[in-house]
Each structure stands twice: as structure tokens, then as C-alpha cells.
PDB file of C-alpha atoms in Angstrom:
ATOM      1  CA  MET A  51      22.818  35.093 -97.416  1.00 40.00           C
ATOM      2  CA  SER A  52      24.626  35.323 -94.134  1.00 42.00           C
ATOM      3  CA  ARG A  53      23.329  33.337 -91.153  1.00 42.00           C
ATOM      4  CA  VAL A  54      23.369  34.764 -87.704  1.00 39.00           C
ATOM      5  CA  PHE A  55      24.509  32.282 -85.046  1.00 39.00           C
ATOM      6  CA  GLY A  56      23.198  32.601 -81.471  1.00 44.00           C
ATOM      7  CA  PRO A  57      21.441  30.593 -78.741  1.00 44.00           C
ATOM      8  CA  THR A  58      18.780  28.309 -80.092  1.00 44.00           C
ATOM      9  CA  ARG A  59      15.333  29.077 -78.664  1.00 46.00           C
ATOM     10  CA  ASN A  60      13.163  26.072 -77.654  1.00 47.00           C
ATOM     11  CA  ARG A  61       9.686  26.482 -78.972  1.00 47.00           C
ATOM     12  CA  ASN A  62       8.269  25.109 -75.658  1.00 48.00           C
ATOM     13  CA  SER A  63      10.329  27.378 -73.470  1.00 48.00           C
ATOM     14  CA  SER A  64       7.691  30.043 -73.591  1.00 50.00           C
ATOM     15  CA  HIS A  65       5.288  27.637 -71.721  1.00 53.00           C
ATOM     16  CA  ALA A  66       7.822  26.271 -69.156  1.00 56.00           C
ATOM     17  CA  GLY A  67       7.542  29.181 -66.766  1.00 62.00           C
ATOM     18  CA  PRO A  68       3.764  29.088 -66.228  1.00 62.00           C
ATOM     19  CA  ARG A  69       3.755  25.294 -65.921  1.00 67.00           C
ATOM     20  CA  LEU A  70       6.476  25.342 -63.290  1.00 59.00           C
ATOM     21  CA  MET A  71       4.634  27.966 -61.337  1.00 63.00           C
ATOM     22  CA  LEU A  72       1.442  25.913 -61.533  1.00 57.00           C
ATOM     23  CA  ARG A  73       3.216  22.799 -60.262  1.00 64.00           C
ATOM     24  CA  LEU A  74       4.768  24.679 -57.396  1.00 55.00           C
ATOM     25  CA  ALA A  75       1.429  26.173 -56.471  1.00 55.00           C
ATOM     26  CA  LEU A  76      -0.276  22.779 -56.541  1.00 57.00           C
ATOM     27  CA  GLY A  77       2.532  21.253 -54.463  1.00 56.00           C
ATOM     28  CA  GLY A  78       2.243  24.042 -51.948  1.00 56.00           C
ATOM     29  CA  CYS A  79      -1.503  23.537 -51.663  1.00 52.00           C
ATOM     30  CA  LEU A  80      -0.995  19.788 -51.162  1.00 52.00           C
ATOM     31  CA  LEU A  81       1.575  20.343 -48.454  1.00 48.00           C
ATOM     32  CA  ALA A  82      -0.671  22.848 -46.769  1.00 50.00           C
ATOM     33  CA  LEU A  83      -3.586  20.434 -46.834  1.00 47.00           C
ATOM     34  CA  CYS A  84      -1.431  17.613 -45.408  1.00 50.00           C
ATOM     35  CA  GLY A  85      -0.071  19.923 -42.772  1.00 52.00           C
ATOM     36  CA  CYS A  86      -3.552  21.034 -41.761  1.00 46.00           C
ATOM     37  CA  ALA A  87      -4.712  17.418 -41.520  1.00 45.00           C
ATOM     38  CA  ALA A  88      -1.700  16.442 -39.404  1.00 44.00           C
ATOM     39  CA  PHE A  89      -2.175  19.492 -37.217  1.00 44.00           C
ATOM     40  CA  SER A  90      -5.847  18.630 -36.816  1.00 48.00           C
ATOM     41  CA  ARG A  91      -5.021  15.063 -35.858  1.00 51.00           C
ATOM     42  CA  ASN A  92      -2.351  16.165 -33.386  1.00 55.00           C
ATOM     43  CA  THR A  93      -4.718  18.676 -31.848  1.00 65.00           C
ATOM     44  CA  ALA A  94      -7.443  16.039 -31.487  1.00 56.00           C
ATOM     45  CA  GLU A  95      -5.016  13.568 -29.889  1.00 60.00           C
ATOM     46  CA  HIS A  96      -3.719  16.241 -27.540  1.00 57.00           C
ATOM     47  CA  GLN A  97      -7.268  17.120 -26.529  1.00 65.00           C
ATOM     48  CA  LYS A  98      -8.010  13.443 -25.815  1.00 65.00           C
ATOM     49  CA  VAL A  99      -4.991  13.281 -23.512  1.00 67.00           C
ATOM     50  CA  VAL A 100      -6.028  16.486 -21.750  1.00 71.00           C
ATOM     51  CA  ASN A 101      -9.593  15.222 -21.318  1.00 77.00           C
ATOM     52  CA  GLY A 102      -8.326  11.869 -20.081  1.00 70.00           C
ATOM     53  CA  ARG A 103      -6.120  13.475 -17.457  1.00 82.00           C
ATOM     54  CA  LEU A 104      -8.956  15.713 -16.300  1.00 85.00           C
ATOM     55  CA  LEU A 105     -11.262  12.713 -15.959  1.00 85.00           C
ATOM     56  CA  THR A 106      -8.546  10.826 -14.083  1.00 85.00           C
ATOM     57  CA  GLN A 107      -8.097  13.647 -11.595  1.00 87.00           C
ATOM     58  CA  GLN A 108     -11.843  13.872 -11.051  1.00 88.00           C
ATOM     59  CA  GLY A 109     -11.972  10.111 -10.591  1.00 81.00           C
ATOM     60  CA  VAL A 110      -9.145  10.149  -8.050  1.00 91.00           C
ATOM     61  CA  ASP A 111     -10.886  12.939  -6.131  1.00 92.00           C
ATOM     62  CA  ALA A 112     -14.091  10.875  -6.045  1.00 90.00           C
ATOM     63  CA  LEU A 113     -12.089   7.841  -4.904  1.00 89.00           C
ATOM     64  CA  GLN A 114     -10.580   9.800  -2.022  1.00 90.00           C
ATOM     65  CA  ARG A 115     -14.058  10.965  -0.993  1.00 93.00           C
ATOM     66  CA  GLY A 116     -15.302   7.372  -1.006  1.00 91.00           C
ATOM     67  CA  ASP A 117     -17.693   7.929  -3.922  1.00 91.00           C
ATOM     68  CA  LEU A 118     -16.803   4.628  -5.568  1.00 92.00           C
ATOM     69  CA  GLU A 119     -19.571   4.604  -8.201  1.00 94.00           C
ATOM     70  CA  ARG A 120     -18.560   7.993  -9.550  1.00 94.00           C
ATOM     71  CA  ALA A 121     -14.869   7.168  -9.293  1.00 90.00           C
ATOM     72  CA  GLU A 122     -15.276   3.979 -11.328  1.00 90.00           C
ATOM     73  CA  SER A 123     -17.366   5.744 -13.976  1.00 92.00           C
ATOM     74  CA  LEU A 124     -14.950   8.640 -14.407  1.00 91.00           C
ATOM     75  CA  LEU A 125     -11.841   6.449 -14.465  1.00 91.00           C
ATOM     76  CA  ALA A 126     -13.440   4.068 -16.977  1.00 90.00           C
ATOM     77  CA  LYS A 127     -14.035   7.033 -19.280  1.00 90.00           C
ATOM     78  CA  ALA A 128     -10.488   8.273 -18.682  1.00 89.00           C
ATOM     79  CA  LYS A 129      -9.083   4.858 -19.588  1.00 89.00           C
ATOM     80  CA  LYS A 130     -11.119   4.819 -22.794  1.00 89.00           C
ATOM     81  CA  SER A 131      -9.826   8.283 -23.656  1.00 86.00           C
ATOM     82  CA  CYS A 132      -6.196   7.390 -22.936  1.00 86.00           C
ATOM     83  CA  PRO A 133      -5.747   3.610 -22.612  1.00 88.00           C
ATOM     84  CA  VAL A 134      -1.946   3.703 -22.299  1.00 89.00           C
ATOM     85  CA  ASP A 135      -1.826   6.096 -19.338  1.00 90.00           C
ATOM     86  CA  VAL A 136      -0.316   4.156 -16.427  1.00 92.00           C
ATOM     87  CA  HIS A 137      -1.714   6.409 -13.705  1.00 93.00           C
ATOM     88  CA  THR A 138      -5.241   6.138 -15.086  1.00 92.00           C
ATOM     89  CA  ARG A 139      -5.020   2.346 -15.312  1.00 93.00           C
ATOM     90  CA  SER A 140      -3.681   1.955 -11.778  1.00 94.00           C
ATOM     91  CA  GLN A 141      -6.288   4.283 -10.275  1.00 94.00           C
ATOM     92  CA  TYR A 142      -9.037   2.479 -12.151  1.00 92.00           C
ATOM     93  CA  ALA A 143      -7.720  -0.749 -10.629  1.00 94.00           C
ATOM     94  CA  GLU A 144      -7.912   0.871  -7.170  1.00 95.00           C
ATOM     95  CA  ALA A 145     -11.540   1.880  -7.752  1.00 94.00           C
ATOM     96  CA  LEU A 146     -12.447  -1.643  -8.840  1.00 95.00           C
ATOM     97  CA  HIS A 147     -10.624  -3.128  -5.854  1.00 96.00           C
ATOM     98  CA  GLN A 148     -12.411  -0.887  -3.381  1.00 95.00           C
ATOM     99  CA  LYS A 149     -15.730  -1.848  -4.975  1.00 94.00           C
ATOM    100  CA  GLY A 150     -14.889  -5.498  -4.424  1.00 95.00           C
ATOM    101  CA  ASP A 151     -14.131  -6.428  -8.035  1.00 96.00           C
ATOM    102  CA  VAL A 152     -10.850  -8.183  -7.262  1.00 96.00           C
ATOM    103  CA  ASP A 153     -10.491  -9.928 -10.628  1.00 97.00           C
ATOM    104  CA  GLY A 154     -11.144  -6.673 -12.503  1.00 96.00           C
ATOM    105  CA  ALA A 155      -8.632  -4.832 -10.313  1.00 96.00           C
ATOM    106  CA  ILE A 156      -5.998  -7.491 -10.928  1.00 97.00           C
ATOM    107  CA  ALA A 157      -6.516  -7.377 -14.711  1.00 96.00           C
ATOM    108  CA  GLU A 158      -6.203  -3.577 -14.795  1.00 96.00           C
ATOM    109  CA  MET A 159      -3.139  -3.541 -12.546  1.00 96.00           C
ATOM    110  CA  GLN A 160      -1.477  -6.174 -14.718  1.00 96.00           C
ATOM    111  CA  GLN A 161      -2.024  -3.947 -17.749  1.00 96.00           C
ATOM    112  CA  ALA A 162      -0.648  -0.938 -15.867  1.00 96.00           C
ATOM    113  CA  ILE A 163       2.479  -2.927 -14.958  1.00 96.00           C
ATOM    114  CA  ARG A 164       2.956  -4.033 -18.577  1.00 96.00           C
ATOM    115  CA  ILE A 165       2.568  -0.479 -19.910  1.00 95.00           C
ATOM    116  CA  SER A 166       4.905   0.936 -17.250  1.00 94.00           C
ATOM    117  CA  GLY A 167       7.672  -1.555 -17.978  1.00 94.00           C
ATOM    118  CA  ASP A 168       7.426  -3.295 -14.573  1.00 94.00           C
ATOM    119  CA  ASP A 169       7.108  -0.343 -12.228  1.00 96.00           C
ATOM    120  CA  PRO A 170       8.043  -1.728  -8.746  1.00 96.00           C
ATOM    121  CA  GLY A 171       5.341   0.239  -6.941  1.00 96.00           C
ATOM    122  CA  LEU A 172       2.647  -1.236  -9.165  1.00 97.00           C
ATOM    123  CA  MET A 173       4.097  -4.733  -8.810  1.00 97.00           C
ATOM    124  CA  VAL A 174       3.947  -4.478  -5.027  1.00 97.00           C
ATOM    125  CA  ARG A 175       0.457  -2.966  -5.146  1.00 97.00           C
ATOM    126  CA  LEU A 176      -0.719  -5.937  -7.211  1.00 98.00           C
ATOM    127  CA  GLY A 177       0.932  -8.176  -4.634  1.00 98.00           C
ATOM    128  CA  ARG A 178      -1.049  -6.406  -1.904  1.00 97.00           C
ATOM    129  CA  ILE A 179      -4.301  -6.999  -3.788  1.00 98.00           C
ATOM    130  CA  TYR A 180      -3.459 -10.697  -4.004  1.00 98.00           C
ATOM    131  CA  TYR A 181      -2.453 -10.680  -0.324  1.00 98.00           C
ATOM    132  CA  GLN A 182      -5.729  -9.130   0.813  1.00 96.00           C
ATOM    133  CA  ALA A 183      -7.648 -11.627  -1.301  1.00 97.00           C
ATOM    134  CA  GLY A 184      -5.818 -14.509   0.383  1.00 96.00           C
ATOM    135  CA  ARG A 185      -4.062 -15.486  -2.825  1.00 97.00           C
ATOM    136  CA  LEU A 186      -0.688 -15.795  -1.151  1.00 97.00           C
ATOM    137  CA  PRO A 187       1.286 -17.657  -3.869  1.00 97.00           C
ATOM    138  CA  GLU A 188       0.485 -14.903  -6.408  1.00 98.00           C
ATOM    139  CA  ALA A 189       1.307 -12.243  -3.817  1.00 98.00           C
ATOM    140  CA  ASP A 190       4.640 -13.902  -3.119  1.00 97.00           C
ATOM    141  CA  GLN A 191       5.367 -14.085  -6.846  1.00 97.00           C
ATOM    142  CA  GLN A 192       4.886 -10.323  -7.165  1.00 97.00           C
ATOM    143  CA  ALA A 193       7.092  -9.651  -4.140  1.00 97.00           C
ATOM    144  CA  GLN A 194       9.888 -11.891  -5.430  1.00 97.00           C
ATOM    145  CA  GLN A 195       9.726 -10.451  -8.952  1.00 97.00           C
ATOM    146  CA  ALA A 196       9.950  -6.920  -7.575  1.00 97.00           C
ATOM    147  CA  ILE A 197      12.895  -7.875  -5.346  1.00 97.00           C
ATOM    148  CA  ALA A 198      14.672  -9.586  -8.255  1.00 97.00           C
ATOM    149  CA  LYS A 199      14.377  -6.456 -10.423  1.00 95.00           C
ATOM    150  CA  TYR A 200      14.737  -3.857  -7.682  1.00 96.00           C
ATOM    151  CA  PRO A 201      16.593  -5.475  -4.737  1.00 97.00           C
ATOM    152  CA  ARG A 202      16.739  -2.223  -2.745  1.00 96.00           C
ATOM    153  CA  TYR A 203      13.014  -1.452  -3.020  1.00 96.00           C
ATOM    154  CA  ALA A 204      11.814  -1.416   0.605  1.00 95.00           C
ATOM    155  CA  PRO A 205       8.047  -1.959   0.020  1.00 95.00           C
ATOM    156  CA  ALA A 206       8.798  -5.229  -1.779  1.00 97.00           C
ATOM    157  CA  TRP A 207      10.698  -6.501   1.282  1.00 97.00           C
ATOM    158  CA  LEU A 208       7.843  -5.307   3.501  1.00 97.00           C
ATOM    159  CA  LEU A 209       5.374  -7.384   1.480  1.00 97.00           C
ATOM    160  CA  ALA A 210       7.710 -10.393   1.611  1.00 98.00           C
ATOM    161  CA  GLY A 211       7.937 -10.003   5.396  1.00 98.00           C
ATOM    162  CA  ASP A 212       4.153  -9.795   5.742  1.00 98.00           C
ATOM    163  CA  LEU A 213       3.797 -12.989   3.725  1.00 98.00           C
ATOM    164  CA  ALA A 214       6.330 -14.781   5.942  1.00 98.00           C
ATOM    165  CA  GLU A 215       4.553 -13.487   9.056  1.00 97.00           C
ATOM    166  CA  ARG A 216       1.215 -14.706   7.672  1.00 96.00           C
ATOM    167  CA  LYS A 217       2.752 -18.197   7.590  1.00 95.00           C
ATOM    168  CA  SER A 218       4.226 -17.716  11.103  1.00 96.00           C
ATOM    169  CA  ASP A 219       7.704 -18.065   9.629  1.00 97.00           C
ATOM    170  CA  TRP A 220       9.087 -15.600  12.154  1.00 97.00           C
ATOM    171  CA  GLN A 221      12.760 -15.964  11.225  1.00 97.00           C
ATOM    172  CA  ASP A 222      12.137 -15.290   7.545  1.00 98.00           C
ATOM    173  CA  ALA A 223       9.813 -12.428   8.474  1.00 98.00           C
ATOM    174  CA  GLU A 224      12.494 -10.851  10.666  1.00 97.00           C
ATOM    175  CA  ALA A 225      15.077 -11.146   7.865  1.00 98.00           C
ATOM    176  CA  CYS A 226      12.753  -9.446   5.367  1.00 97.00           C
ATOM    177  CA  TYR A 227      11.807  -6.661   7.770  1.00 97.00           C
ATOM    178  CA  LEU A 228      15.460  -6.017   8.592  1.00 96.00           C
ATOM    179  CA  ARG A 229      16.235  -5.680   4.879  1.00 96.00           C
ATOM    180  CA  CYS A 230      13.268  -3.340   4.497  1.00 96.00           C
ATOM    181  CA  ALA A 231      14.414  -1.206   7.439  1.00 93.00           C
ATOM    182  CA  SER A 232      17.939  -0.990   6.016  1.00 93.00           C
ATOM    183  CA  TYR A 233      16.567   0.556   2.809  1.00 94.00           C
ATOM    184  CA  ALA A 234      13.919   2.798   4.391  1.00 87.00           C
ATOM    185  CA  GLU A 235      14.656   3.734   7.979  1.00 72.00           C
ATOM    186  CA  ASP A 236      11.875   6.325   7.980  1.00 75.00           C
ATOM    187  CA  LEU A 237       9.180   3.666   7.516  1.00 79.00           C
ATOM    188  CA  PRO A 238       7.657   3.311  11.030  1.00 78.00           C
ATOM    189  CA  PRO A 239       5.343   0.356  10.252  1.00 90.00           C
ATOM    190  CA  VAL A 240       8.333  -1.846   9.466  1.00 94.00           C
ATOM    191  CA  HIS A 241       9.761  -1.328  12.968  1.00 94.00           C
ATOM    192  CA  ILE A 242       6.396  -2.238  14.506  1.00 96.00           C
ATOM    193  CA  ARG A 243       6.269  -5.411  12.407  1.00 96.00           C
ATOM    194  CA  LEU A 244       9.885  -6.163  13.240  1.00 96.00           C
ATOM    195  CA  ALA A 245       9.111  -5.794  16.951  1.00 97.00           C
ATOM    196  CA  ARG A 246       6.148  -8.167  16.642  1.00 97.00           C
ATOM    197  CA  THR A 247       8.348 -10.720  14.893  1.00 97.00           C
ATOM    198  CA  GLN A 248      11.081 -10.438  17.530  1.00 97.00           C
ATOM    199  CA  ARG A 249       8.512 -10.833  20.314  1.00 97.00           C
ATOM    200  CA  ASN A 250       7.313 -14.055  18.693  1.00 97.00           C
ATOM    201  CA  LEU A 251      10.943 -15.176  18.497  1.00 97.00           C
ATOM    202  CA  SER A 252      11.137 -14.666  22.303  1.00 96.00           C
ATOM    203  CA  GLN A 253      13.429 -11.651  21.930  1.00 96.00           C
ATOM    204  CA  PRO A 254      11.570  -8.992  23.968  1.00 94.00           C
ATOM    205  CA  ASP A 255      14.622  -6.786  24.474  1.00 94.00           C
ATOM    206  CA  ARG A 256      15.243  -6.520  20.733  1.00 96.00           C
ATOM    207  CA  SER A 257      11.521  -5.980  20.241  1.00 97.00           C
ATOM    208  CA  LEU A 258      11.537  -3.046  22.684  1.00 95.00           C
ATOM    209  CA  ALA A 259      14.507  -1.510  20.829  1.00 95.00           C
ATOM    210  CA  SER A 260      12.599  -1.730  17.531  1.00 94.00           C
ATOM    211  CA  LEU A 261       9.555  -0.129  19.155  1.00 95.00           C
ATOM    212  CA  THR A 262      11.688   2.734  20.434  1.00 93.00           C
ATOM    213  CA  ARG A 263      12.780   3.444  16.846  1.00 91.00           C
ATOM    214  CA  ALA A 264       9.167   3.297  15.682  1.00 92.00           C
ATOM    215  CA  GLU A 265       8.004   5.629  18.465  1.00 92.00           C
ATOM    216  CA  ARG A 266      10.470   8.334  17.425  1.00 90.00           C
ATOM    217  CA  ALA A 267       8.689   8.705  14.097  1.00 88.00           C
ATOM    218  CA  TYR A 268       5.507  10.051  15.722  1.00 90.00           C
ATOM    219  CA  PRO A 269       4.878  13.281  17.632  1.00 89.00           C
ATOM    220  CA  GLN A 270       4.301  12.743  21.347  1.00 87.00           C
ATOM    221  CA  GLY A 271       0.782  11.532  22.007  1.00 86.00           C
ATOM    222  CA  GLU A 272       0.142  10.584  18.376  1.00 90.00           C
ATOM    223  CA  ALA A 273       1.347   6.993  18.392  1.00 92.00           C
ATOM    224  CA  PRO A 274      -1.034   4.760  16.377  1.00 94.00           C
ATOM    225  CA  VAL A 275      -3.043   2.013  18.038  1.00 95.00           C
ATOM    226  CA  GLU A 276      -0.901  -0.669  16.374  1.00 95.00           C
ATOM    227  CA  LEU A 277       2.230   0.709  18.063  1.00 96.00           C
ATOM    228  CA  LEU A 278       0.584   1.012  21.502  1.00 96.00           C
ATOM    229  CA  VAL A 279      -0.725  -2.550  21.319  1.00 96.00           C
ATOM    230  CA  GLU A 280       2.669  -3.939  20.382  1.00 97.00           C
ATOM    231  CA  GLN A 281       4.322  -1.940  23.167  1.00 97.00           C
ATOM    232  CA  GLY A 282       1.856  -3.442  25.615  1.00 97.00           C
ATOM    233  CA  LEU A 283       2.347  -7.012  24.409  1.00 97.00           C
ATOM    234  CA  THR A 284       6.117  -6.667  24.323  1.00 97.00           C
ATOM    235  CA  CYS A 285       6.214  -5.240  27.856  1.00 97.00           C
ATOM    236  CA  GLN A 286       4.079  -8.182  28.951  1.00 96.00           C
ATOM    237  CA  ALA A 287       6.522 -10.607  27.312  1.00 96.00           C
ATOM    238  CA  ALA A 288       9.397  -8.832  29.097  1.00 95.00           C
ATOM    239  CA  GLY A 289       7.626  -9.157  32.473  1.00 95.00           C
ATOM    240  CA  ARG A 290       6.936  -5.409  32.728  1.00 96.00           C
ATOM    241  CA  ASN A 291       3.267  -5.865  33.529  1.00 97.00           C
ATOM    242  CA  GLU A 292       2.433  -2.420  34.907  1.00 97.00           C
ATOM    243  CA  ALA A 293       3.890  -0.727  31.842  1.00 97.00           C
ATOM    244  CA  ALA A 294       2.014  -3.239  29.684  1.00 97.00           C
ATOM    245  CA  CYS A 295      -1.255  -2.195  31.333  1.00 97.00           C
ATOM    246  CA  GLU A 296      -0.600   1.474  30.592  1.00 97.00           C
ATOM    247  CA  TYR A 297       0.042   0.814  26.918  1.00 97.00           C
ATOM    248  CA  LEU A 298      -2.983  -1.456  26.537  1.00 97.00           C
ATOM    249  CA  ILE A 299      -5.272   1.084  28.215  1.00 97.00           C
ATOM    250  CA  ALA A 300      -3.900   3.844  25.946  1.00 96.00           C
ATOM    251  CA  ALA A 301      -4.525   1.642  22.892  1.00 96.00           C
ATOM    252  CA  MET A 302      -8.128   0.970  23.905  1.00 96.00           C
ATOM    253  CA  GLU A 303      -8.746   4.647  24.665  1.00 94.00           C
ATOM    254  CA  LYS A 304      -7.565   5.531  21.146  1.00 92.00           C
ATOM    255  CA  GLY A 305      -9.321   2.650  19.396  1.00 88.00           C
ATOM    256  CA  ALA A 306     -12.260   0.404  20.150  1.00 84.00           C
ATOM    257  CA  PRO A 307     -11.737  -2.070  23.028  1.00 92.00           C
ATOM    258  CA  SER A 308     -11.764  -5.687  21.952  1.00 95.00           C
ATOM    259  CA  PRO A 309     -12.068  -8.949  23.919  1.00 96.00           C
ATOM    260  CA  GLU A 310      -8.482  -9.770  22.913  1.00 95.00           C
ATOM    261  CA  LEU A 311      -7.012  -6.556  24.318  1.00 96.00           C
ATOM    262  CA  MET A 312      -9.264  -6.494  27.370  1.00 97.00           C
ATOM    263  CA  SER A 313      -8.332 -10.065  28.277  1.00 97.00           C
ATOM    264  CA  ARG A 314      -4.665  -9.155  27.854  1.00 97.00           C
ATOM    265  CA  LEU A 315      -5.208  -6.226  30.214  1.00 97.00           C
ATOM    266  CA  ALA A 316      -6.839  -8.515  32.774  1.00 97.00           C
ATOM    267  CA  GLN A 317      -3.909 -10.886  32.478  1.00 96.00           C
ATOM    268  CA  CYS A 318      -1.349  -8.112  33.011  1.00 97.00           C
ATOM    269  CA  GLU A 319      -3.281  -6.591  35.920  1.00 96.00           C
ATOM    270  CA  LEU A 320      -3.406  -9.982  37.582  1.00 96.00           C
ATOM    271  CA  ALA A 321       0.316 -10.572  37.011  1.00 95.00           C
ATOM    272  CA  ALA A 322       1.004  -7.133  38.543  1.00 95.00           C
ATOM    273  CA  GLY A 323      -0.940  -8.173  41.661  1.00 93.00           C
ATOM    274  CA  ARG A 324      -3.806  -5.736  41.077  1.00 94.00           C
ATOM    275  CA  ILE A 325      -6.645  -8.175  41.545  1.00 94.00           C
ATOM    276  CA  ALA A 326      -9.530  -5.700  41.667  1.00 94.00           C
ATOM    277  CA  ARG A 327      -8.466  -4.134  38.396  1.00 96.00           C
ATOM    278  CA  ALA A 328      -8.008  -7.590  36.886  1.00 96.00           C
ATOM    279  CA  GLU A 329     -11.565  -8.491  37.886  1.00 96.00           C
ATOM    280  CA  TRP A 330     -12.917  -5.333  36.259  1.00 97.00           C
ATOM    281  CA  ALA A 331     -11.065  -6.081  33.022  1.00 97.00           C
ATOM    282  CA  LEU A 332     -12.279  -9.668  33.165  1.00 96.00           C
ATOM    283  CA  ARG A 333     -15.922  -8.550  33.492  1.00 96.00           C
ATOM    284  CA  GLN A 334     -15.474  -6.298  30.447  1.00 96.00           C
ATOM    285  CA  THR A 335     -13.929  -9.171  28.492  1.00 96.00           C
ATOM    286  CA  LEU A 336     -16.716 -11.651  29.235  1.00 96.00           C
ATOM    287  CA  SER A 337     -19.416  -9.060  28.570  1.00 96.00           C
ATOM    288  CA  MET A 338     -18.043  -8.703  25.030  1.00 96.00           C
ATOM    289  CA  ASP A 339     -17.228 -12.383  24.539  1.00 96.00           C
ATOM    290  CA  PRO A 340     -18.663 -14.826  27.123  1.00 95.00           C
ATOM    291  CA  GLN A 341     -16.705 -17.710  25.567  1.00 94.00           C
ATOM    292  CA  ASN A 342     -13.350 -15.923  25.541  1.00 95.00           C
ATOM    293  CA  VAL A 343     -10.717 -18.580  26.280  1.00 95.00           C
ATOM    294  CA  ARG A 344      -8.187 -16.290  27.953  1.00 96.00           C
ATOM    295  CA  GLY A 345     -10.953 -14.691  30.006  1.00 95.00           C
ATOM    296  CA  ARG A 346     -12.100 -18.063  31.341  1.00 95.00           C
ATOM    297  CA  GLU A 347      -8.516 -18.961  32.249  1.00 95.00           C
ATOM    298  CA  ILE A 348      -8.138 -15.693  34.169  1.00 95.00           C
ATOM    299  CA  ALA A 349     -11.477 -16.268  35.905  1.00 95.00           C
ATOM    300  CA  ALA A 350     -10.062 -19.549  37.256  1.00 94.00           C
ATOM    301  CA  GLN A 351      -6.803 -17.879  38.322  1.00 95.00           C
ATOM    302  CA  ILE A 352      -8.284 -14.931  40.243  1.00 93.00           C
ATOM    303  CA  PRO A 353      -9.563 -16.920  43.279  1.00 93.00           C
ATOM    304  CA  LEU A 354      -6.140 -18.553  43.628  1.00 91.00           C
ATOM    305  CA  ALA A 355      -4.404 -15.178  43.373  1.00 89.00           C
ATOM    306  CA  ARG A 356      -6.753 -13.750  46.027  1.00 88.00           C
ATOM    307  CA  GLN A 357      -6.077 -16.721  48.298  1.00 86.00           C
ATOM    308  CA  ARG A 358      -2.313 -16.284  47.960  1.00 84.00           C
ATOM    309  CA  MET A 359      -2.626 -12.598  48.767  1.00 78.00           C
ATOM    310  CA  GLU A 360      -4.649 -13.320  51.938  1.00 77.00           C
ATOM    311  CA  GLN A 361      -2.068 -15.869  53.065  1.00 75.00           C
ATOM    312  CA  THR A 362       0.693 -13.354  52.518  1.00 73.00           C
ATOM    313  CA  LEU A 363      -1.140 -10.724  54.591  1.00 73.00           C
ATOM    314  CA  GLN A 364      -1.692 -13.203  57.471  1.00 70.00           C
ATOM    315  CA  ARG A 365       2.023 -13.921  57.805  1.00 66.00           C
TER     316      ARG A 365
END
């Protein structure tokens, strides 16, 4: 009997197709389920970030309005929602600082710096918190670390200059402020500080030049009190007493008069030979501070100045 040769048929081949289809279907379902779970997780995480940013913005708005309780509450929730957000951490630190929780503010700012990878602005801000708390070694450490990493970062030099000025190290302060000014010429406060340093170094002419640069940064008539005061004190140091009086009066008209400024005014009026005006300023000084040392010195000088004036008129 002849045998027909041809392809051999596997007895299981008739079941291979349906099984393969079943496996593919199951695999597809599994992938779909995994994909849905991943999508769900990603969506939830994204929503947490969105909610955190919204809470942060609301917290910052409350902080700017001075509503510290609400600001702290909102920013605490924002931090919990997104703990690695640098902006949220730093603003939460600001809220704590303004509420008087210095240690809490420092801890949060340290975390913000770590997360940011040593952002220079945050390093200097932490230094300022230390500075305001009187913790000068820690403030100096922040300033020096920022300068070491970012040597052209002007605010770090400004902080270093303020620390030197706090110690009355006028030469070091001047050097720091000059470096700051070289990196940020449009920073008016540095020129005011530089002028104050130069005045204390008995360099009134250089101080006046620095004040001229600072004055250019403000529209006419909008100079801040700090600038007007320094202009008055520098003019006094340069022997320009009448100009000093004008600046000191302008400063007190813009801000609240103080025994310090009023006694300076009395001193300048007396040096300018305007005895009646000096007496008025002296009365204002002693009414605010009866024990004012400069005021008492001027009170002793006025009779002598009046006597000299009478002798001059008799000649």
C-alpha cells in the first residue's frame, strides 16, 4: 500500500491558536491594569503638587497682608503636600520668622538650602535671620560660604559688610561694600552704607561721592530717610553745617523725629551760628529725652556761643 508523504500535523496544533490568543488577551489586560494604576498614581501626585502650589500662593498672599496666623497655617499645609518644594519651604521659614519663631525659621531655611543645592539667595537670607537674631558667627558663616561658592553674588558681600560694620571694623566694611557695588551698581542701599563707612573713616569727600551715586537711584523728592540722614551727617562731618541742617530737617519731616537727629540738628544749627534755631532744636531734644548727652553738651555751649556773638557785635 503506497504511503503519502507530506507535512506532519501536530496533534496539539489545533489548540495552539486559542491558547496564544488567550495569553495575549490576558497580557493586554495586565498591561492595561498596570497602566491605569500608574496613570492614577501620576495624576494623584500631580494633583498634590498643584494643590501645594495653590496653598503656597495663598500663604504668600497672607504673608504680604500681614496675616501671619493664616500664612503659617497655609504654608504648613503646602509643605506637607509638597515637602521638597524649595519656594514653599523658604516662604514657610519667612512666616515662622515674622511670627518670632527664629529656631523654626532657621530649621526650615536650612532644609530649603539643602533641597535647592545651596541656592545663594537662601544662604544669604538665612544669614540675615542669624544677623537679626544677634547670632553673628552663624551669620558670618553663611556670608562666607555664599561668597566662597558664588564670589560675584552682591547680596553676600552686602551681608559681610553689614557684619563688619556691626563690629565697627570700618575698613573691612568698606572693602566688602566696594565689592558689592562692583557687582551690583544699581543697589542704592550699598552706596548709603559705603558712605556711612567712609564717614566713619574720616573720608567725608568720598562719602559725599557715594551719596551722590545713591541719590541718582531715586526720583527727585523720593529719597528714603536713611539717605537723607546720611547726607546730613556727612555734610556735618565735612563742615557744611547749613546743608546738614536742611537734610536733617527733610529726614525728620519724612520720618519720625528722634532725640538723636534733633540733637544733631541743634549741633549743626549752633555750628552755623544760628543760635535761636539751635535753642529750638535743643528744647525739642530735651523734651523727648531729658538725659540726652549731646543735648546737655549743646545746652552748655549755647551761652558761650551767645556771649561770643555779643562780643563780635560790640566790636
